[in-house]
Coordinates of C-alpha atoms and ligand atoms in Angstrom, one line a residue:
Chain A
M12 CA 11.3 -17.3 56.3
T13 CA 14.5 -16.0 54.7
I14 CA 14.8 -15.2 51.0
D15 CA 16.9 -18.4 50.7
E16 CA 14.3 -20.5 52.4
I17 CA 11.6 -19.2 50.1
Q18 CA 13.7 -19.8 47.1
Q19 CA 14.2 -23.4 48.3
E20 CA 10.4 -23.7 48.7
I21 CA 9.9 -22.5 45.1
V22 CA 12.4 -25.0 43.8
E23 CA 10.6 -27.8 45.6
E24 CA 7.3 -26.7 44.2
F25 CA 8.7 -26.9 40.7
S26 CA 10.6 -30.2 41.2
G27 CA 7.5 -32.2 40.7
F28 CA 7.1 -31.2 37.1
E29 CA 8.7 -33.5 34.6
D30 CA 7.2 -32.1 31.5
W31 CA 8.2 -28.5 30.5
M32 CA 4.5 -27.9 29.7
D33 CA 3.5 -28.5 33.2
K34 CA 6.1 -26.1 34.5
Y35 CA 4.9 -23.4 32.2
A36 CA 1.3 -24.2 32.9
Y37 CA 2.1 -23.7 36.6
L38 CA 3.8 -20.4 35.8
I39 CA 0.8 -19.3 33.8
E40 CA -1.4 -20.2 36.7
I41 CA 0.6 -18.2 39.1
G42 CA 0.5 -15.3 36.7
N43 CA -3.2 -15.6 36.4
E44 CA -3.8 -15.6 40.1
M45 CA -1.5 -12.7 40.8
A46 CA -3.2 -9.7 42.2
P47 CA -3.1 -7.0 39.5
I48 CA -1.0 -3.9 40.2
D49 CA -3.1 -0.9 41.3
A50 CA -4.2 0.9 38.2
K51 CA -2.7 4.2 39.4
Y52 CA 0.8 2.5 39.4
K53 CA 0.5 1.2 35.9
I54 CA 2.1 4.3 34.5
E55 CA 4.9 5.2 32.2
S56 CA 7.3 6.1 35.0
N57 CA 6.9 2.6 36.5
L58 CA 7.4 0.8 33.2
I59 CA 10.4 -1.3 32.7
R60 CA 10.9 -1.7 29.0
G61 CA 11.7 -5.1 27.8
C62 CA 11.4 -5.2 24.1
Q63 CA 8.5 -7.4 23.9
S64 CA 6.7 -7.8 27.2
R65 CA 6.2 -4.9 29.5
V66 CA 6.8 -4.9 33.2
W67 CA 5.5 -2.3 35.7
L68 CA 7.2 -2.0 39.0
H69 CA 6.0 0.1 41.9
Q70 CA 7.6 0.2 45.4
E71 CA 7.1 1.8 48.7
F72 CA 9.5 1.9 51.7
T73 CA 8.0 1.5 55.1
D74 CA 9.4 0.4 58.4
G75 CA 12.8 -0.3 56.8
R76 CA 11.3 -2.7 54.2
I77 CA 10.5 -2.3 50.6
I78 CA 7.1 -3.4 49.4
F79 CA 7.0 -4.1 45.7
E80 CA 4.0 -4.4 43.4
A81 CA 4.5 -5.4 39.8
E82 CA 2.8 -6.8 36.8
S83 CA 3.5 -7.8 33.2
D84 CA 1.3 -8.0 30.2
A85 CA 2.7 -11.5 29.3
L86 CA 1.6 -14.3 31.5
I87 CA 4.8 -16.3 31.7
V88 CA 6.7 -13.2 32.6
K89 CA 3.9 -12.3 35.1
G90 CA 4.3 -15.7 36.7
L91 CA 8.0 -15.1 37.1
V92 CA 7.4 -11.6 38.3
A93 CA 5.1 -13.1 41.0
L94 CA 7.8 -15.4 42.1
L95 CA 10.3 -12.5 42.3
L96 CA 7.9 -10.5 44.4
R97 CA 7.5 -13.6 46.6
I98 CA 11.2 -13.5 47.5
Y99 CA 11.9 -9.8 47.4
S100 CA 8.9 -7.9 48.5
G101 CA 8.7 -6.9 52.2
R102 CA 12.4 -7.3 52.6
T103 CA 15.1 -5.0 53.9
P104 CA 17.4 -3.3 51.4
H105 CA 20.2 -5.4 52.9
E106 CA 18.4 -8.7 52.3
I107 CA 17.6 -7.7 48.7
L108 CA 21.1 -6.7 47.9
S109 CA 22.7 -9.8 49.4
S110 CA 20.7 -12.4 47.5
E111 CA 20.4 -13.4 43.9
P112 CA 17.3 -15.0 42.4
R113 CA 19.1 -18.3 41.9
F114 CA 15.8 -20.2 41.9
I115 CA 15.1 -19.2 38.4
D116 CA 18.2 -21.1 37.3
E117 CA 17.4 -24.1 39.5
I118 CA 13.9 -24.5 38.1
G119 CA 15.3 -24.5 34.7
L120 CA 14.1 -21.2 33.5
R121 CA 17.4 -19.4 33.5
Q122 CA 17.0 -18.4 29.8
H123 CA 14.3 -16.0 31.0
L124 CA 16.9 -14.0 32.9
S125 CA 19.4 -13.8 30.1
P126 CA 20.4 -10.4 29.0
T127 CA 19.5 -11.3 25.4
R128 CA 15.9 -12.0 26.3
S129 CA 14.0 -8.9 25.9
N130 CA 11.3 -9.6 28.4
G131 CA 12.1 -7.0 31.1
L132 CA 12.7 -9.5 33.8
L133 CA 16.5 -9.0 34.2
A134 CA 15.8 -5.2 34.1
M135 CA 13.2 -5.7 36.8
V136 CA 15.7 -7.5 39.1
K137 CA 18.2 -4.7 38.5
Q138 CA 15.6 -2.1 39.2
M139 CA 14.7 -3.7 42.5
K140 CA 18.3 -3.8 43.5
L141 CA 18.8 -0.2 42.6
Y142 CA 15.8 0.7 44.8
A143 CA 17.4 -1.3 47.6
L144 CA 20.7 0.4 47.2
A145 CA 19.1 3.8 47.3
Y146 CA 17.0 3.0 50.4
E147 CA 20.0 1.5 52.1
K148 CA 21.9 4.7 51.5
I149 CA 19.1 6.8 52.8
S150 CA 18.7 4.6 55.9
S151 CA 22.4 4.7 56.8
K152 CA 22.4 8.5 56.6
K153 CA 19.7 8.9 59.3
Chain B
M23 CA 5.1 -30.2 -10.5
T24 CA 6.1 -30.8 -6.9
P25 CA 9.7 -29.9 -6.0
D26 CA 11.9 -32.3 -4.2
I27 CA 12.0 -30.5 -0.9
S28 CA 13.9 -33.3 0.9
K29 CA 16.7 -32.8 -1.6
I30 CA 16.7 -29.1 -1.0
R31 CA 16.7 -29.6 2.7
R32 CA 19.9 -31.6 2.5
D33 CA 21.6 -28.4 1.2
F34 CA 20.7 -26.8 4.5
P35 CA 22.2 -28.9 7.2
I36 CA 21.2 -26.5 10.0
L37 CA 17.6 -27.5 9.5
D38 CA 18.4 -31.0 10.6
Q39 CA 18.8 -30.5 14.3
K40 CA 16.8 -30.8 17.5
V41 CA 15.9 -27.8 19.6
N42 CA 14.6 -28.4 23.1
G43 CA 14.4 -32.0 22.2
K44 CA 12.2 -31.5 19.2
P45 CA 13.0 -31.3 15.5
L46 CA 13.7 -27.7 14.6
I47 CA 10.9 -26.0 12.6
Y48 CA 12.4 -22.8 11.3
F49 CA 9.6 -20.3 10.5
D50 CA 11.6 -17.1 11.0
N51 CA 12.8 -16.8 7.4
A52 CA 11.7 -13.2 7.0
A53 CA 14.2 -12.2 9.7
T54 CA 17.0 -14.2 8.2
S55 CA 17.1 -17.2 5.9
Q56 CA 19.4 -20.2 6.4
R57 CA 22.5 -20.7 4.1
P58 CA 23.0 -23.7 1.9
T59 CA 26.3 -25.6 2.1
Q60 CA 27.1 -24.2 -1.4
V61 CA 27.3 -20.7 0.2
I62 CA 29.2 -21.8 3.3
E63 CA 31.7 -23.8 1.3
R64 CA 32.4 -21.0 -1.1
V65 CA 33.1 -18.6 1.7
D66 CA 35.3 -21.1 3.5
E67 CA 37.2 -21.9 0.4
F68 CA 37.8 -18.3 -0.3
S69 CA 39.0 -17.6 3.2
L70 CA 41.2 -20.7 3.1
R71 CA 42.9 -19.9 -0.3
T72 CA 42.3 -16.5 -1.7
N73 CA 41.9 -13.7 0.8
A74 CA 43.6 -10.3 0.2
N75 CA 42.4 -6.7 0.1
I76 CA 40.9 -5.6 -3.2
H77 CA 41.9 -3.1 -5.8
R78 CA 45.0 -2.2 -4.0
A79 CA 47.9 -4.3 -5.0
T80 CA 49.4 -6.2 -7.9
H81 CA 50.0 -9.4 -6.1
Y82 CA 48.3 -12.7 -7.0
L83 CA 45.9 -13.0 -4.1
A84 CA 44.8 -9.3 -4.4
N85 CA 44.1 -9.8 -8.1
K86 CA 42.1 -13.0 -7.4
T87 CA 40.1 -11.4 -4.7
T88 CA 39.4 -8.3 -6.8
E89 CA 38.2 -10.6 -9.6
A90 CA 36.0 -12.6 -7.3
F91 CA 34.5 -9.4 -5.9
E92 CA 33.8 -7.9 -9.3
E93 CA 32.4 -11.2 -10.5
S94 CA 30.1 -11.1 -7.5
R95 CA 28.9 -7.7 -8.6
E96 CA 28.2 -9.0 -12.1
T97 CA 26.2 -11.9 -10.5
V98 CA 24.1 -9.4 -8.6
R99 CA 23.7 -7.3 -11.8
Q100 CA 22.4 -10.3 -13.6
F101 CA 20.1 -11.3 -10.7
I102 CA 18.3 -8.0 -10.9
N103 CA 19.0 -7.3 -14.6
A104 CA 20.6 -4.0 -14.0
A105 CA 21.8 -2.3 -17.2
E106 CA 25.4 -2.2 -16.0
A107 CA 27.5 -3.5 -13.1
A108 CA 28.4 0.0 -12.0
E109 CA 24.8 0.5 -11.0
V110 CA 25.2 -2.2 -8.3
I111 CA 26.7 -0.9 -5.0
F112 CA 27.6 -3.3 -2.3
T113 CA 26.4 -2.2 1.1
H114 CA 26.0 -4.0 4.4
G115 CA 22.3 -4.6 3.7
T116 CA 19.0 -3.0 2.9
T117 CA 19.3 -0.6 5.8
E118 CA 22.6 0.9 4.6
S119 CA 21.3 0.9 1.0
I120 CA 18.3 3.0 2.0
N121 CA 20.4 5.3 4.3
L122 CA 22.8 5.9 1.4
V123 CA 20.0 7.0 -0.9
A124 CA 18.3 9.1 1.8
F125 CA 21.5 10.9 2.5
S126 CA 23.1 11.3 -0.9
F127 CA 19.8 11.8 -2.8
G128 CA 18.7 14.2 -0.1
E129 CA 21.9 16.3 -0.4
A130 CA 21.6 16.5 -4.1
F131 CA 17.9 17.0 -4.7
V132 CA 15.9 17.8 -1.6
K133 CA 15.4 21.3 -0.2
A134 CA 13.2 22.9 2.4
G135 CA 9.5 22.5 1.9
D136 CA 10.0 19.5 -0.4
E137 CA 8.1 16.3 0.2
I138 CA 9.0 12.6 0.6
I139 CA 6.5 9.8 0.4
V140 CA 6.7 6.5 2.3
T141 CA 3.9 4.1 3.2
E142 CA 2.2 3.1 6.4
M143 CA 3.5 -0.5 6.1
E144 CA 7.2 0.2 5.9
H145 CA 9.9 -1.4 8.1
H146 CA 11.6 1.2 10.2
A147 CA 14.6 0.9 7.9
N148 CA 12.4 2.5 5.2
I149 CA 11.0 5.2 7.5
V150 CA 13.8 6.5 9.9
P151 CA 16.4 7.3 7.2
W152 CA 13.8 9.5 5.4
Q153 CA 12.8 11.2 8.6
M154 CA 16.5 12.0 9.3
M155 CA 16.8 13.3 5.8
C156 CA 13.6 15.4 6.2
E157 CA 15.0 16.9 9.4
R158 CA 18.3 17.7 7.7
R159 CA 16.8 19.2 4.6
G160 CA 13.6 20.8 6.1
A161 CA 11.5 18.5 4.0
I162 CA 8.1 16.9 4.9
L163 CA 7.4 13.2 5.2
K164 CA 4.0 12.1 3.8
V165 CA 2.5 8.7 4.3
L166 CA 0.4 6.5 2.0
P167 CA -2.0 4.5 4.2
F168 CA -3.1 0.8 3.8
N169 CA -6.6 -0.6 4.4
D170 CA -7.4 -3.2 7.0
N171 CA -6.7 -6.0 4.5
G172 CA -3.2 -4.8 4.4
E173 CA -3.4 -3.3 0.9
L174 CA -2.0 0.1 0.0
Q175 CA -4.6 2.7 -0.9
I176 CA -3.2 3.4 -4.2
E177 CA -6.1 5.5 -5.2
L178 CA -4.9 8.1 -2.8
L179 CA -1.5 8.3 -4.5
D180 CA -2.4 10.7 -7.2
N181 CA -3.3 13.3 -4.7
L182 CA -0.4 12.6 -2.4
I183 CA 2.1 13.1 -5.1
T184 CA 2.6 16.9 -5.7
D185 CA 5.0 19.0 -7.6
K186 CA 7.0 19.1 -4.4
T187 CA 7.4 15.4 -4.1
R188 CA 11.1 14.4 -4.6
I189 CA 11.1 10.7 -4.0
L190 CA 8.8 7.9 -3.0
A191 CA 9.9 4.8 -1.0
V192 CA 7.9 1.6 -0.7
A193 CA 8.4 -2.0 0.2
H194 CA 8.2 -4.6 -2.5
V195 CA 6.7 -7.0 0.1
S196 CA 5.7 -6.0 3.6
N197 CA 7.6 -7.8 6.3
T198 CA 4.6 -7.8 8.5
L199 CA 1.5 -8.0 6.3
G200 CA 3.1 -10.1 3.6
T201 CA 1.4 -7.9 1.0
I202 CA 3.0 -7.9 -2.4
N203 CA 2.6 -4.3 -3.3
P204 CA 1.7 -3.2 -6.9
I205 CA 5.1 -1.6 -7.3
R206 CA 4.9 -1.5 -11.1
E207 CA 1.7 0.6 -10.9
I208 CA 3.2 2.8 -8.2
I209 CA 6.3 3.4 -10.2
L210 CA 4.3 4.3 -13.3
K211 CA 2.1 6.7 -11.3
A212 CA 5.2 8.3 -9.7
H213 CA 7.1 8.6 -13.0
L214 CA 4.2 10.3 -14.6
K215 CA 5.0 13.1 -12.2
N216 CA 8.7 12.7 -12.5
V217 CA 9.1 11.3 -9.1
P218 CA 11.8 8.6 -8.7
V219 CA 11.0 5.5 -6.6
L220 CA 13.0 3.5 -4.2
I221 CA 11.9 -0.1 -3.7
D222 CA 12.8 -1.7 -0.3
G223 CA 13.3 -5.2 -1.7
A224 CA 14.4 -6.9 1.6
Q225 CA 11.3 -9.2 1.4
G226 CA 10.9 -9.0 -2.3
A227 CA 14.2 -10.4 -3.5
P228 CA 13.7 -13.7 -1.5
H229 CA 10.6 -14.5 -3.4
F230 CA 10.7 -13.0 -6.9
K231 CA 12.8 -12.7 -9.9
I232 CA 13.7 -9.1 -10.0
D233 CA 14.1 -7.1 -13.2
V234 CA 14.9 -3.5 -12.3
Q235 CA 14.8 -2.4 -15.9
A236 CA 11.3 -3.9 -16.5
L237 CA 10.1 -2.5 -13.2
G238 CA 11.6 0.9 -14.0
C239 CA 12.4 1.5 -10.4
D240 CA 15.1 4.1 -9.7
F241 CA 16.5 2.3 -6.7
Y242 CA 16.2 -1.2 -5.4
A243 CA 17.6 -2.2 -2.0
F244 CA 18.0 -5.7 -0.6
S245 CA 20.0 -7.9 1.8
G246 CA 22.1 -11.0 1.3
H247 CA 21.1 -12.7 4.5
K248 CA 17.4 -12.8 3.5
I249 CA 18.2 -14.6 0.2
Y250 CA 20.2 -17.5 1.7
G251 CA 23.4 -15.5 1.8
P252 CA 25.6 -14.2 4.6
T253 CA 24.9 -11.3 6.9
G254 CA 26.6 -8.0 6.6
I255 CA 26.2 -7.8 2.8
G256 CA 23.6 -6.3 0.6
A257 CA 23.1 -4.3 -2.5
L258 CA 21.8 -1.1 -3.7
Y259 CA 20.7 -0.8 -7.3
G260 CA 20.5 2.8 -8.6
K261 CA 20.0 4.2 -12.0
R262 CA 23.2 5.8 -13.2
K263 CA 21.4 9.1 -14.0
W264 CA 20.8 9.5 -10.2
L265 CA 23.9 8.0 -8.8
D266 CA 26.1 10.2 -11.0
K267 CA 24.6 13.3 -9.5
M268 CA 24.6 12.1 -5.9
P269 CA 27.5 13.0 -3.6
P270 CA 29.2 10.2 -1.7
F271 CA 27.6 8.8 1.4
M272 CA 30.9 8.1 3.3
G273 CA 34.4 9.3 2.8
G274 CA 37.6 7.2 2.9
G275 CA 39.8 5.0 0.9
E276 CA 38.8 3.5 -2.4
M277 CA 36.0 6.1 -3.1
I278 CA 38.4 8.8 -4.2
D279 CA 40.0 9.8 -7.4
S280 CA 42.6 12.0 -6.0
V281 CA 43.1 13.7 -2.6
T282 CA 44.9 16.9 -1.8
F283 CA 44.2 19.0 1.2
A284 CA 42.7 21.6 -1.1
K285 CA 40.3 19.4 -3.0
T286 CA 39.3 15.7 -3.3
T287 CA 37.8 14.3 -6.4
Y288 CA 35.7 11.2 -6.3
N289 CA 36.1 7.9 -8.0
K290 CA 33.7 6.7 -10.6
L291 CA 30.6 4.5 -10.0
P292 CA 30.2 2.2 -8.1
Y293 CA 33.4 2.9 -6.1
K294 CA 32.3 6.4 -5.2
F295 CA 29.8 4.8 -2.8
E296 CA 32.0 2.1 -1.5
A297 CA 34.3 3.8 1.0
G298 CA 36.8 1.7 2.8
T299 CA 37.5 -2.0 2.6
P300 CA 34.2 -3.5 1.4
N301 CA 32.8 -6.8 2.8
Y302 CA 34.2 -8.7 -0.2
V303 CA 33.9 -12.0 1.7
G304 CA 30.3 -11.3 2.2
A305 CA 29.9 -10.3 -1.5
I306 CA 31.4 -13.6 -2.6
G307 CA 28.9 -15.5 -0.3
F308 CA 26.1 -13.3 -1.6
A309 CA 26.9 -14.2 -5.2
A310 CA 27.1 -17.9 -4.2
A311 CA 23.6 -17.6 -2.7
I312 CA 22.3 -16.0 -5.9
K313 CA 23.9 -18.8 -8.0
Y314 CA 22.2 -21.3 -5.6
I315 CA 18.9 -19.7 -6.2
Q316 CA 19.5 -19.6 -10.0
S317 CA 20.3 -23.3 -10.0
Q318 CA 16.8 -24.1 -8.7
D319 CA 13.6 -24.4 -10.6
N320 CA 12.3 -21.0 -9.5
Q321 CA 8.8 -21.2 -10.9
T322 CA 8.1 -24.5 -9.2
L323 CA 9.6 -23.2 -5.9
A324 CA 7.6 -20.0 -6.1
A325 CA 4.4 -22.0 -6.6
Y326 CA 5.4 -24.3 -3.7
E327 CA 6.0 -21.3 -1.4
H328 CA 2.6 -20.0 -2.3
D329 CA 1.0 -23.3 -1.5
L330 CA 2.7 -23.3 1.9
L331 CA 1.2 -19.9 2.6
T332 CA -2.2 -21.0 1.4
V333 CA -2.2 -24.1 3.5
A334 CA -0.8 -22.3 6.6
T335 CA -3.4 -19.6 6.3
E336 CA -6.3 -22.1 5.9
K337 CA -5.0 -24.0 8.9
L338 CA -4.5 -21.0 11.2
K339 CA -7.9 -19.7 10.3
Q340 CA -9.4 -22.8 11.9
I341 CA -8.1 -21.8 15.2
E342 CA -10.7 -20.0 17.3
G343 CA -9.7 -16.5 18.4
L344 CA -6.8 -16.3 15.9
R345 CA -6.6 -13.2 13.9
I346 CA -4.3 -12.8 10.9
Y347 CA -3.1 -9.3 10.1
G348 CA -2.8 -8.7 6.4
E349 CA -5.1 -10.6 4.0
A350 CA -4.1 -9.0 0.8
T351 CA -5.1 -10.8 -2.4
L352 CA -1.4 -10.9 -3.4
K353 CA 0.7 -12.1 -0.5
A354 CA 4.1 -13.7 0.1
G355 CA 5.0 -16.3 2.7
V356 CA 4.6 -14.1 5.8
I357 CA 1.8 -14.5 8.3
C358 CA 1.4 -12.2 11.3
F359 CA -1.2 -13.1 13.8
N360 CA -2.4 -13.0 17.4
I361 CA -4.5 -15.4 19.4
E362 CA -7.0 -13.7 21.6
G363 CA -6.0 -13.7 25.3
I364 CA -2.4 -14.9 24.6
H365 CA 0.5 -12.6 24.7
P366 CA 2.8 -13.1 21.7
F367 CA 5.8 -13.3 24.0
D368 CA 4.2 -16.3 25.8
L369 CA 3.3 -17.9 22.5
G370 CA 6.8 -17.5 21.2
T371 CA 8.3 -18.9 24.4
L372 CA 6.2 -21.9 24.4
L373 CA 6.6 -22.6 20.6
D374 CA 10.3 -22.4 21.2
Q375 CA 9.9 -25.2 23.8
M376 CA 8.4 -27.2 21.0
G377 CA 11.3 -26.5 18.6
I378 CA 9.4 -24.0 16.5
A379 CA 11.1 -20.7 15.7
V380 CA 8.8 -17.7 15.0
R381 CA 9.3 -14.0 15.4
T382 CA 7.4 -12.2 18.1
G383 CA 7.3 -8.5 18.8
R384 CA 6.7 -5.3 16.9
M385 CA 8.4 -6.4 13.6
C386 CA 10.3 -3.2 13.3
A387 CA 7.0 -1.7 12.1
D388 CA 5.5 0.3 14.8
P389 CA 3.0 2.1 12.5
V390 CA 1.6 -1.4 11.5
M391 CA 1.1 -2.2 15.2
D392 CA -0.6 1.1 15.7
H393 CA -2.8 0.5 12.7
Y394 CA -4.3 -2.6 14.3
G395 CA -4.1 -1.2 17.8
V396 CA -1.8 -4.0 19.1
E397 CA 1.4 -4.0 21.0
N398 CA 2.9 -7.1 19.4
M399 CA 2.4 -9.9 16.9
V400 CA 3.6 -13.3 16.2
R401 CA 5.0 -13.9 12.7
A402 CA 5.5 -17.2 10.9
S403 CA 7.5 -16.8 7.6
F404 CA 8.3 -19.5 5.2
A405 CA 11.0 -20.4 2.8
F406 CA 11.1 -23.1 0.1
Y407 CA 12.8 -25.6 2.5
N408 CA 9.7 -25.6 4.8
T409 CA 7.2 -28.4 4.5
F410 CA 3.5 -29.1 4.8
D411 CA 4.3 -31.4 7.7
E412 CA 6.0 -28.5 9.5
I413 CA 2.9 -26.4 9.0
E414 CA 0.7 -29.3 10.4
A415 CA 3.0 -29.5 13.4
F416 CA 2.8 -25.8 13.9
Y417 CA -1.0 -25.9 13.8
K418 CA -1.1 -28.7 16.3
A419 CA 1.3 -26.9 18.6
L420 CA -0.9 -23.8 18.6
I421 CA -4.0 -25.9 19.4
R422 CA -2.2 -27.6 22.3
L423 CA -0.8 -24.3 23.6
K424 CA -4.2 -22.7 23.5
T425 CA -5.4 -25.1 26.1
M426 CA -2.7 -23.8 28.6
F427 CA -4.3 -20.4 28.8
Ligands
PLP516 C1 11.0 -4.8 4.6 C2 12.3 -4.7 5.3 N1 13.1 -3.7 5.0 C3 14.3 -3.5 5.6 C4 14.8 -4.5 6.4 C5 16.2 -4.3 7.0 O1 17.1 -5.2 6.4 P1 18.5 -5.4 7.0 O2 18.3 -5.5 8.5 O3 19.0 -6.6 6.4 O4 19.3 -4.2 6.7 C6 14.1 -5.6 6.7 C7 14.6 -6.7 7.5 O5 14.1 -7.1 8.5 C8 12.8 -5.8 6.1 O6 12.0 -6.8 6.3

């Protein structure tokens, strides 16, 4: 599936919730079920500092694709992190660079990606794109 | 006597709105309080009819503005019972007030090897300026700790104060623990050893009648926006005996007596410390806020605020896994807490969905977070326009949210 198709899938998953509480309960569930990041990657240099919730992001580049692992100490953020990984992890740099996480807007959680929210999510998206940019440059030099 | 809170709430139209479809419950008063129409209208009226720069011209509007600005200073003087209006310096808030003292007092009185005392419960605004000063002057910062209840360990103070101590800075009320510190006792102890005391009154002025002469404090710093006034304005009270000997904090217009390239002489108090065009619009709103407070029955409202705190504390304690940080015997309307297994950010996000505004995070008080070994907290803080019904709704919201985790 393409990034866009997965985004559409996520939007559909969320379309069933009428009450905001159900939506958040689902995010919390996703966050709870998410595999934790390997302890050895939960380190200062992988930490993306949001003011209030912390996000750790680790990546590896293999076979032209970037594999991301991430985690947050806040569950709602963690749920959103899981969704971001679902669309971006295992993709080529080009795919990552050419798509925006529009699903967050469409499921009505745009406020979590606003620059004034100090939750680390926006910084995480930026960081993923920076990695993609760096790897794209490296690949094109070869 | 129970105060007529619904009448008071009519003065604060902002409270009457829905957030995320729910009636707004504003429990973030320690961060900033809301403004009554009396303040908003005074500022509007001034901007509509009077505005001109102060102290600088002979024309009608300039004179009216200068008068209004100086009347505001007099209102602040009265509010804190300073001996003279020249001891009231307008700043942009508590933070600038403390920075002013840390800089100017430091320049005049602090040398290498001297000591400054702050406490473990201070807001960063009452830590960082002193650290900067210590770095500049080669002085040493010493810290008075608090116990797990959130009370300062005053008994350690006598040993902490030495003949090298130059100044002691302490919060009137902690913005995190809510503790009302025994500042009178601290001032007496410090003065016995000739150490002046700065009180960070950012959270004190909203709750108490301040009398700087009765307290005997050397400096008292507070912000307009936490006492129902506008942002960007605050005050520093300082005893003339110190202010006279302190060099200016900033240079510019208005703070000078005469300027030649060879030598500049400084204006008298308070202007020496008010370089540039001051926030006179803010000062006028600040004074309007003080007048609003003075028009209320303060004793009744203080008792009411205390009841809000008591009821909220009792309610929250019924919630399993909820821990309150700071249970001092003397507390103001601030409750910091965590619920086991729930990140404060998640709690804040979900409460917001229910129209409830609380603060989450580190409260600009990292040492307090470290004391309890937590990364973040949730803070509910009350003002006299809050109600018992709001506390009940808050309690029910927490119970409901707990089931989501
Ligand atoms: C105890 C305390 N000191 C200082 C400050 C800083 O006040 P301001 O940001 O208005 O300068 C605050 C405000 O949060 C506070 O609560």
